[in-house]
PDB file of C-alpha atoms in Angstrom:
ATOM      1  CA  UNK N   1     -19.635 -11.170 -15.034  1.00  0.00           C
ATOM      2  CA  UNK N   2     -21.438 -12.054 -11.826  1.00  0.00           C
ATOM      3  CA  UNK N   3     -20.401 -11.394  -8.366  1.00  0.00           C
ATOM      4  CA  UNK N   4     -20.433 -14.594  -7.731  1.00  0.00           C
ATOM      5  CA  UNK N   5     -18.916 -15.752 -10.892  1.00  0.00           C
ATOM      6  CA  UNK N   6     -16.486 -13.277 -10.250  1.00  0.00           C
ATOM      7  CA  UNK N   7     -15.940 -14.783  -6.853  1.00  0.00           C
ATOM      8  CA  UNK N   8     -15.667 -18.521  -7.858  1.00  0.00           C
ATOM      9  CA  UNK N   9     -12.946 -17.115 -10.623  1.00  0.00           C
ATOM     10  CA  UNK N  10     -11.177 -15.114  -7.999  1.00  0.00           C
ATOM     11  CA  UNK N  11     -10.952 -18.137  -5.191  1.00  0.00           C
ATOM     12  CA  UNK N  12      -9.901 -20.493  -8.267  1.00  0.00           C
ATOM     13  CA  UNK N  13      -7.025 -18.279  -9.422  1.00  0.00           C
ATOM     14  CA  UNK N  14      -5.999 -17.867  -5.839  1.00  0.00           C
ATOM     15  CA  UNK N  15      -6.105 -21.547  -5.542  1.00  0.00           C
ATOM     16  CA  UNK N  16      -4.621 -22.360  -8.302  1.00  0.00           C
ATOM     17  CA  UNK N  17      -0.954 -19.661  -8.232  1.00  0.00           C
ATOM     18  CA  UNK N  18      -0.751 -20.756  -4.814  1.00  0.00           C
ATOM     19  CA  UNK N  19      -0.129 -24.539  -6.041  1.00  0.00           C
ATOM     20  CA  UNK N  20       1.663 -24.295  -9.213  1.00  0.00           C
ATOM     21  CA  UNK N  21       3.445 -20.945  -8.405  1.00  0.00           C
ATOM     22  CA  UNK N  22       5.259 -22.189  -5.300  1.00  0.00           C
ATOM     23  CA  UNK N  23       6.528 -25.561  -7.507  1.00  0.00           C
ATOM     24  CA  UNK N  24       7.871 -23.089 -10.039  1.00  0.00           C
ATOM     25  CA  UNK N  25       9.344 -19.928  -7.971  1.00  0.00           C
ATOM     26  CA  UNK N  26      11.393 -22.076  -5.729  1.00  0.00           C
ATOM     27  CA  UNK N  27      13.468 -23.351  -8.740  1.00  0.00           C
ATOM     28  CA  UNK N  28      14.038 -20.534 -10.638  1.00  0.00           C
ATOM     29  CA  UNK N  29      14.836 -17.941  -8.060  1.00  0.00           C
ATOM     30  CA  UNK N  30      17.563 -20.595  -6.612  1.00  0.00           C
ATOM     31  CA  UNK N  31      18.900 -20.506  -9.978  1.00  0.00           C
ATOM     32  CA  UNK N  32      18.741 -16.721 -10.081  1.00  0.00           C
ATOM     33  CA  UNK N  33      20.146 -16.571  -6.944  1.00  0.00           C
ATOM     34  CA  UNK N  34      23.438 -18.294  -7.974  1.00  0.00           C
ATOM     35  CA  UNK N  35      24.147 -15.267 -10.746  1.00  0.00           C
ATOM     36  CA  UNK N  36      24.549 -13.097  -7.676  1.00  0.00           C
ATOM     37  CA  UNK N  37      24.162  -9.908  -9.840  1.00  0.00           C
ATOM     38  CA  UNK N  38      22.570  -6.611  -8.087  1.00  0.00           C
ATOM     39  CA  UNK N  39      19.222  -6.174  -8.461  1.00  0.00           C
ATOM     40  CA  UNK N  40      18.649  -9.624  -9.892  1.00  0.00           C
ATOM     41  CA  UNK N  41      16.217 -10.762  -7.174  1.00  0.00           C
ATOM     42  CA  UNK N  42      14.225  -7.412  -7.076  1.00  0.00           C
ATOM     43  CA  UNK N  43      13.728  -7.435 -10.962  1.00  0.00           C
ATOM     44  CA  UNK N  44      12.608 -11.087 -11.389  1.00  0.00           C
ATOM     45  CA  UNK N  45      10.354 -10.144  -7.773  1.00  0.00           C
ATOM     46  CA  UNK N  46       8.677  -7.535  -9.477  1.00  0.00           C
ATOM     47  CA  UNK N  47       8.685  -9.379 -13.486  1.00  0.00           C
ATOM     48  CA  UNK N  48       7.224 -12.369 -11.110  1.00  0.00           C
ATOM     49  CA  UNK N  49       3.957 -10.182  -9.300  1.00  0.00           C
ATOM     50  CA  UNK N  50       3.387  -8.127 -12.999  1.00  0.00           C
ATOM     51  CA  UNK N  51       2.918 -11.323 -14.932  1.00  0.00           C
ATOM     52  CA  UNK N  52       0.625 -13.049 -11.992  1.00  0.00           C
ATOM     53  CA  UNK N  53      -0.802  -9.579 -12.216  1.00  0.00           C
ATOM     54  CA  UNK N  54      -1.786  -9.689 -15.973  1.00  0.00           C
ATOM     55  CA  UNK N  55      -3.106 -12.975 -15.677  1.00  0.00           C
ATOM     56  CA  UNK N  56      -4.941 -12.544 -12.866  1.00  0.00           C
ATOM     57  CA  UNK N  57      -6.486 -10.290 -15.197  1.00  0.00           C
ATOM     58  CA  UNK N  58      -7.193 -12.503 -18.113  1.00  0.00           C
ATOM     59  CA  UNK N  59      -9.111 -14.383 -16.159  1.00  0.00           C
ATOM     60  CA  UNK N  60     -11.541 -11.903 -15.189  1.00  0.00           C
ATOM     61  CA  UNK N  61     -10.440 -11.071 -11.717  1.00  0.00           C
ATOM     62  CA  UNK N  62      -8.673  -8.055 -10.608  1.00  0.00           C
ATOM     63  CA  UNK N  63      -4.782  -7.560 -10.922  1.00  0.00           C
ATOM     64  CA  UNK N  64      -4.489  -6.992  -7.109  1.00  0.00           C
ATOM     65  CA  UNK N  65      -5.226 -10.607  -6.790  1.00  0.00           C
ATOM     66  CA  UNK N  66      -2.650 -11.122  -8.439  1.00  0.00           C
ATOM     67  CA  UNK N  67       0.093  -8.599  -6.784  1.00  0.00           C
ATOM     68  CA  UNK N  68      -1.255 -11.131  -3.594  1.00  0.00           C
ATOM     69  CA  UNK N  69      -0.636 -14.088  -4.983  1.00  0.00           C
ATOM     70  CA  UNK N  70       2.872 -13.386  -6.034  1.00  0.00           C
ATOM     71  CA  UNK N  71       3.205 -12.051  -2.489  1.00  0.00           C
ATOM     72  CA  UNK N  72       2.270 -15.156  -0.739  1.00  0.00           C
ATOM     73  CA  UNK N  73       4.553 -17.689  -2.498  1.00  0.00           C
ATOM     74  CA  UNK N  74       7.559 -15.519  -2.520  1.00  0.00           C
ATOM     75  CA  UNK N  75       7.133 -15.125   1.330  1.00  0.00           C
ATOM     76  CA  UNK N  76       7.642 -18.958   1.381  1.00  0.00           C
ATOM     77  CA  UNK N  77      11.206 -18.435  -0.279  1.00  0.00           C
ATOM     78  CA  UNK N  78      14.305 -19.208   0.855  1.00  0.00           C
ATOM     79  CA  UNK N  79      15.633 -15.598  -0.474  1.00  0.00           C
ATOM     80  CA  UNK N  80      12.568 -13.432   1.579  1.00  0.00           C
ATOM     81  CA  UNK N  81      14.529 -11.156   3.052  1.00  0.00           C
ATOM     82  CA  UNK N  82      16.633 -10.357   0.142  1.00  0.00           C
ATOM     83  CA  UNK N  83      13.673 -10.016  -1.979  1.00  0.00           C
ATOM     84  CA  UNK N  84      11.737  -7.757   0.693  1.00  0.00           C
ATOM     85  CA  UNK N  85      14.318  -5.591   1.243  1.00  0.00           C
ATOM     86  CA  UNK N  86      14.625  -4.789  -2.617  1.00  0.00           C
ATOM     87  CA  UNK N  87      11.126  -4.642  -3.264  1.00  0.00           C
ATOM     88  CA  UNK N  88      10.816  -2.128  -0.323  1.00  0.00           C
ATOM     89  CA  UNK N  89      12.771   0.335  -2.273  1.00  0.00           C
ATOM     90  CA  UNK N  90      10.942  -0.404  -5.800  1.00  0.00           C
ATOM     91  CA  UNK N  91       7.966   0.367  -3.335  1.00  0.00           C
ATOM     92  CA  UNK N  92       9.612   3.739  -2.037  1.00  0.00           C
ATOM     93  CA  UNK N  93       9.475   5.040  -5.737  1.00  0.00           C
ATOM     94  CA  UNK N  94       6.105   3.542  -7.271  1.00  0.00           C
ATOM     95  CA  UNK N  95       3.861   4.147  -4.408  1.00  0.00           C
ATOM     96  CA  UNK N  96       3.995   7.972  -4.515  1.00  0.00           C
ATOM     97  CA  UNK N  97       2.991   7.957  -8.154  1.00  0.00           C
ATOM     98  CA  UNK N  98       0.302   5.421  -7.376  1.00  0.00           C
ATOM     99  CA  UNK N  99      -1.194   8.069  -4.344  1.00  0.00           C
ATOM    100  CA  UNK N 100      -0.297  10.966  -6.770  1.00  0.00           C
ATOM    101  CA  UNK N 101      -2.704   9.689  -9.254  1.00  0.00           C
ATOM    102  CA  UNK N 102      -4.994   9.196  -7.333  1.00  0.00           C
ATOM    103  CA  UNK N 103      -4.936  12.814  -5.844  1.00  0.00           C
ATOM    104  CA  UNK N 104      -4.712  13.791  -9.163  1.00  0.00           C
ATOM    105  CA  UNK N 105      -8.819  11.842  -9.685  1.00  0.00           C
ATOM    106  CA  UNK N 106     -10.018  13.283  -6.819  1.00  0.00           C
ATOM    107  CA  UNK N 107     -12.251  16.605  -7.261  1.00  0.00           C
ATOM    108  CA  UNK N 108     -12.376  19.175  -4.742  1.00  0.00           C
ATOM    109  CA  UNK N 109     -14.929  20.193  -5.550  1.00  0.00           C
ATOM    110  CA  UNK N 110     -16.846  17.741  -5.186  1.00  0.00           C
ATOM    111  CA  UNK N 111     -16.006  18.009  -1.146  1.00  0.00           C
ATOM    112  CA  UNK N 112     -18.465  21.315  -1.335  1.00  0.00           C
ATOM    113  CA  UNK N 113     -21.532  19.547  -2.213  1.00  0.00           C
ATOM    114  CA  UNK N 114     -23.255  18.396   0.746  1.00  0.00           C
ATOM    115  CA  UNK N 115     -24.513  15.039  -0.892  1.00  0.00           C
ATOM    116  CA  UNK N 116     -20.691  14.003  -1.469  1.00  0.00           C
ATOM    117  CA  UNK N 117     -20.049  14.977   2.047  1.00  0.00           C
ATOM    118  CA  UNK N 118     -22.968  13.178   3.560  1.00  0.00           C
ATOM    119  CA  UNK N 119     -21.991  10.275   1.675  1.00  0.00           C
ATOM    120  CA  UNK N 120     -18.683  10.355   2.748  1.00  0.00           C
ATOM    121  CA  UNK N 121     -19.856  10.728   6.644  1.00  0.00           C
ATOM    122  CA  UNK N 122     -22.307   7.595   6.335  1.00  0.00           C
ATOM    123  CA  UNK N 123     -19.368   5.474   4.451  1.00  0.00           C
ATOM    124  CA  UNK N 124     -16.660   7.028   7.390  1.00  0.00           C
ATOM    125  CA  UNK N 125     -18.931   5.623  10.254  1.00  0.00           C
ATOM    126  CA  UNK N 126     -19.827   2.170   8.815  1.00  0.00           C
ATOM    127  CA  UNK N 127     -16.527   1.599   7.886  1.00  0.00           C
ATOM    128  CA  UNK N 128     -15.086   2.634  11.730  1.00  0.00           C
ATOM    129  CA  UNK N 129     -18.298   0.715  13.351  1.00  0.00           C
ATOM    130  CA  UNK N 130     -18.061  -2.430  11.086  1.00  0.00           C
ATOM    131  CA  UNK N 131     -14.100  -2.770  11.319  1.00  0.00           C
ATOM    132  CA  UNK N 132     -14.051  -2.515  15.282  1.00  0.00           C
ATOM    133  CA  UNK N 133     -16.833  -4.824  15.843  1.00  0.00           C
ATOM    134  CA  UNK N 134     -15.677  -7.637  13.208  1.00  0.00           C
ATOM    135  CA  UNK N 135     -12.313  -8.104  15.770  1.00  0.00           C
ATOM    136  CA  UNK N 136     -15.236  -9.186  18.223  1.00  0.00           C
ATOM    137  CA  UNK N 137     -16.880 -12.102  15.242  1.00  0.00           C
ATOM    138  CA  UNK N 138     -14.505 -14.884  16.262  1.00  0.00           C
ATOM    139  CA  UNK N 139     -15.539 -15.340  19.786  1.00  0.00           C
ATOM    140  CA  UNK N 140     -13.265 -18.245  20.606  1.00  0.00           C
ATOM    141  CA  UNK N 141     -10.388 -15.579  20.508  1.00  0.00           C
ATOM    142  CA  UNK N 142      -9.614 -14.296  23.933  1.00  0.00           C
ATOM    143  CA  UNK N 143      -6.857 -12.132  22.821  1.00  0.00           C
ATOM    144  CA  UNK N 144      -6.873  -7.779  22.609  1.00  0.00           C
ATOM    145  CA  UNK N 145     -10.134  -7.354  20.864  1.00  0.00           C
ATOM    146  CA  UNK N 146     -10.184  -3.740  21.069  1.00  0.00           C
ATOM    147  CA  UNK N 147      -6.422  -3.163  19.812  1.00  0.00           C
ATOM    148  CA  UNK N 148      -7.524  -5.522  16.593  1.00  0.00           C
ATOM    149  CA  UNK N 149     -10.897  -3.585  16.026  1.00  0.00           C
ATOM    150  CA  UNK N 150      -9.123   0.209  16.081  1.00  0.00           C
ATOM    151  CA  UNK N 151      -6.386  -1.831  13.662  1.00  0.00           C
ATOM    152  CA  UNK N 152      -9.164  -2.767  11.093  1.00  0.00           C
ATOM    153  CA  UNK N 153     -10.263   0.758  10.808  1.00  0.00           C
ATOM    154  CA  UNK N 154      -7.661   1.977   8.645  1.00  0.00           C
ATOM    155  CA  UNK N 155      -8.629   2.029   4.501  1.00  0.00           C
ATOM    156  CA  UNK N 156      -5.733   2.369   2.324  1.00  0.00           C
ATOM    157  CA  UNK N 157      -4.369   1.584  -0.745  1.00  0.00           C
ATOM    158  CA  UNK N 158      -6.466  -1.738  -1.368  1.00  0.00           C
ATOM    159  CA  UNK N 159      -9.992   0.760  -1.074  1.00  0.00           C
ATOM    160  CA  UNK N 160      -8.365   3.347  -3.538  1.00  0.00           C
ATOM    161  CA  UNK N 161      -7.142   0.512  -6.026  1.00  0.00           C
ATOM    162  CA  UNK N 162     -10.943  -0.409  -6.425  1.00  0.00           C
ATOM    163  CA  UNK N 163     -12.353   2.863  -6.467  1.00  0.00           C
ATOM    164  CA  UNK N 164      -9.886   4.086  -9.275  1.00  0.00           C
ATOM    165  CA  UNK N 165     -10.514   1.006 -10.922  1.00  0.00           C
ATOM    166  CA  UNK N 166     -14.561   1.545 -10.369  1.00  0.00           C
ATOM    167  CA  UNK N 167     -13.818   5.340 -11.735  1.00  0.00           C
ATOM    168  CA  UNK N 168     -12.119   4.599 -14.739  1.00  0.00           C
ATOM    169  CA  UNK N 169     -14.663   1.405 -15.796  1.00  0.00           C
ATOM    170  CA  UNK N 170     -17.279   4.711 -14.654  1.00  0.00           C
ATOM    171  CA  UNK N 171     -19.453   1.718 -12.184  1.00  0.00           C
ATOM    172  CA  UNK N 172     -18.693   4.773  -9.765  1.00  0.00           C
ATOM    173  CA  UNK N 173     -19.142   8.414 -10.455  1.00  0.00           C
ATOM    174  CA  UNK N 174     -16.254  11.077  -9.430  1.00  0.00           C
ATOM    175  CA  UNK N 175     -17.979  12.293  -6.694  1.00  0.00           C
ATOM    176  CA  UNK N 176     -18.723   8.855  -5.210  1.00  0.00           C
ATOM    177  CA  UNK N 177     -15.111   8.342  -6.092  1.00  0.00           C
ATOM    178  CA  UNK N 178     -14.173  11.811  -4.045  1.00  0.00           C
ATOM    179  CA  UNK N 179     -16.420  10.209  -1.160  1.00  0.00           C
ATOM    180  CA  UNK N 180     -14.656   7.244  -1.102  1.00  0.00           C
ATOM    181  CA  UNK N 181     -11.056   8.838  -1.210  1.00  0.00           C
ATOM    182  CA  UNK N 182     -12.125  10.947   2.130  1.00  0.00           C
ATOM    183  CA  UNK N 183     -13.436   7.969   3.765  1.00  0.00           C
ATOM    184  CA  UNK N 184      -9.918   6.525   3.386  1.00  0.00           C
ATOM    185  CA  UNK N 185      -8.220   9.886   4.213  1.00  0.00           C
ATOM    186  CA  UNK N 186     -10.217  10.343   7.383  1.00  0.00           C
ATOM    187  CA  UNK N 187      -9.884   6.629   8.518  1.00  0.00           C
ATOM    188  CA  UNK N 188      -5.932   6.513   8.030  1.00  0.00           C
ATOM    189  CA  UNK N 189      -5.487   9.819   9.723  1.00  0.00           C
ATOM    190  CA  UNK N 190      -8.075   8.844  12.167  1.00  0.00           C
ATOM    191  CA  UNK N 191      -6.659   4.982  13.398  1.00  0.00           C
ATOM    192  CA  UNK N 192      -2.933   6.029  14.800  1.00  0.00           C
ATOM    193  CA  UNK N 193      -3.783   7.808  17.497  1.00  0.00           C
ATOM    194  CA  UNK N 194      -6.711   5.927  18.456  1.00  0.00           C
ATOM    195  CA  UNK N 195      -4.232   2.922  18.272  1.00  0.00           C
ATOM    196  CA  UNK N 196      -1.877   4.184  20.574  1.00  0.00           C
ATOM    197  CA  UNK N 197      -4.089   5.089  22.859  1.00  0.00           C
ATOM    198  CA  UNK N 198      -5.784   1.708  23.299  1.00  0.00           C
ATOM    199  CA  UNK N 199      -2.286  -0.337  23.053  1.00  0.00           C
ATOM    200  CA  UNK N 200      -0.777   1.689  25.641  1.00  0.00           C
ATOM    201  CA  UNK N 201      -3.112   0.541  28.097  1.00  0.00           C
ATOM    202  CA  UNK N 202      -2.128  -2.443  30.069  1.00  0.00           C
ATOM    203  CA  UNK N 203       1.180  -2.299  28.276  1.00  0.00           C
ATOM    204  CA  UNK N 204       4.796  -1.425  29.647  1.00  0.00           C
ATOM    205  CA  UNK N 205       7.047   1.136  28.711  1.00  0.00           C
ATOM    206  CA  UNK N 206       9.355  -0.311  25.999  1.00  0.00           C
ATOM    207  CA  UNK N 207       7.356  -3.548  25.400  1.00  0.00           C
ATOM    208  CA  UNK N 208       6.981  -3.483  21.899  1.00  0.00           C
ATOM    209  CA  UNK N 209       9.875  -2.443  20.736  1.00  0.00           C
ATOM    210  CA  UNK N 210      10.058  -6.041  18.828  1.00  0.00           C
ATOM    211  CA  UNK N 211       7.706  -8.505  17.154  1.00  0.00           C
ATOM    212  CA  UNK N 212       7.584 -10.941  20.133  1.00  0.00           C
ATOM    213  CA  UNK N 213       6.183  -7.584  22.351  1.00  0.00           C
ATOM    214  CA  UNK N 214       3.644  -6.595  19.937  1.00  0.00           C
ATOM    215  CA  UNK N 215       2.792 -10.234  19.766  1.00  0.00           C
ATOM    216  CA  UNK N 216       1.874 -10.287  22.949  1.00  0.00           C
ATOM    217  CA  UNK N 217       0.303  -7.417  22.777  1.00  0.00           C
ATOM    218  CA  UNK N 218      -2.535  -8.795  20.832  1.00  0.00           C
ATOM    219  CA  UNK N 219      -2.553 -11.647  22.176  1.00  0.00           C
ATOM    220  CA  UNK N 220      -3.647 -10.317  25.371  1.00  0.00           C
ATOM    221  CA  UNK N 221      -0.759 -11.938  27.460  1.00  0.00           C
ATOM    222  CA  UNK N 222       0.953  -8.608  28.355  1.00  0.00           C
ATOM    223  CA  UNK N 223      -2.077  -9.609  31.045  1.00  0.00           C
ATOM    224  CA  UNK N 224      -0.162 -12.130  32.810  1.00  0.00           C
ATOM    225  CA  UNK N 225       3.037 -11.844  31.708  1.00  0.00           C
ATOM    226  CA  UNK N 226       5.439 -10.251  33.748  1.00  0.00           C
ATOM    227  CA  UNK N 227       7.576  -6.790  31.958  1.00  0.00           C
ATOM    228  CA  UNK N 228      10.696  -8.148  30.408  1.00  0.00           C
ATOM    229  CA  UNK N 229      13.485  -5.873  30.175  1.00  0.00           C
ATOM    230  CA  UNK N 230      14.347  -4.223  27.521  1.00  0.00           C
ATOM    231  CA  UNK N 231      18.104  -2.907  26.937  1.00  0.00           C
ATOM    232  CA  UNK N 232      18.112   1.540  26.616  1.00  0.00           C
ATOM    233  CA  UNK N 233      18.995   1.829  23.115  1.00  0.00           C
ATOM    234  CA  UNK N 234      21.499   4.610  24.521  1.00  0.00           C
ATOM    235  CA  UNK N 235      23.247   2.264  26.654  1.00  0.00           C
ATOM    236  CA  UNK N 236      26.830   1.222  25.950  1.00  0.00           C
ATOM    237  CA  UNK N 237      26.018  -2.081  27.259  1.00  0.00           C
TER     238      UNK N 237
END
């Protein structure tokens, strides 16, 4: 299949979950919702993102897509919370094993050849270069560029799902595959600091303790907004 074959199916499925997934979750989790047994909602969440998943695969594209898709319409529902809260914890257990076998792919040897590590030093510095500078594409927005660009950098989980996937259809090799893995290593070890350092300028102590602060934050209007106050967690007030 083509890439853009592969695109047109991918945009389609998208399209086409988004509109007849909605009409159908709302229903039946409403229903669900009424049995008001533990677990329910986290079960039929995760049944509900494994069967988009599978036929996001059917049809060619890849099963992330379809993970996504199941994401957007159940942030739409009535029961979000509920369900985010339970998937959270599902999360807490599968996402270890999902890093761990990827670990597992990785060879280190591989990280003594010099081609694997010059590889992995051209793919670190287009990835930090091209994720800063694409905050900067949409020129009409006048909010914290440089917060949003150090915020791209970061390559997790979506970059190893495709590489593993890219390993075991062998389109990649396992040193490219090593290469890639350090790119994301480097670039989620790398962003955090770098973050921190460019949020905390022009921003108060205590600011973004909630979503309105950091909000603001990248909005840019911690630049004429004056410090609100924000209560000492250790105060008995």
């Amino acid at each position: 299949m083509g890439v853009a074959t592969t695109t047109i199916v991918s945009v389609g499925f998208i399209a086409v979950a988004l509109t007849f997934g909605r009409v159908l979750a709302r229903p039946v989790f409403r229903s669900i919702e009424t049995i008001r047994a533990p677990g329910t909602l986290a079960v039929l969440a995760l049944a509900f993102a494994l069967i988009l998943s599978s036929l996001a695969a059917s049809a060619g594209s890849a099963m992330i897509l379809g993970a996504f898709a199941a994401g957007m319409i159940l942030n739409n529902a009535a029961e979000r919370g509920e369900i985010e809260r339970a998937t959270t914890t599902i999360g807490h257990f599968l996402v270890p094993i999902f890093f761990a076998s990827v670990g597992a792919a990785v060879k280190l040897s591989a990280f003594t050849d010099s081609t694997t590590i010059a590889v992995a030093a051209l793919l670190i510095a287009v990835g930090v270069v091209g994720k800063y500078l694409s905050a900067y594409a949409p020129w009409w927005f006048r909010g914290n560029k440089p917060l949003i660009g150090v915020a791209m950098i970061p390559r997790g989980e979506v970059g190893l799902i495709f590489a593993q996937m890219g390993l075991t259809t062998r389109a990649i090799s396992p040193s490219l595959f090593s290469a890639l893995a350090l790119m994301v290593l480097v670039t989620t070890f790398l962003a955090p600091p770098v973050l921190a350092r460019v949020g905390a300028k022009g921003a108060w102590r205590g600011r973004v303790r909630d979503d309105v602060g950091i909000d603001d934050l990248v909005a840019g209007d911690w630049q004429h907004r004056t410090p609100r106050s924000v209560p000492d967690p250790g105060s008995s007030d």
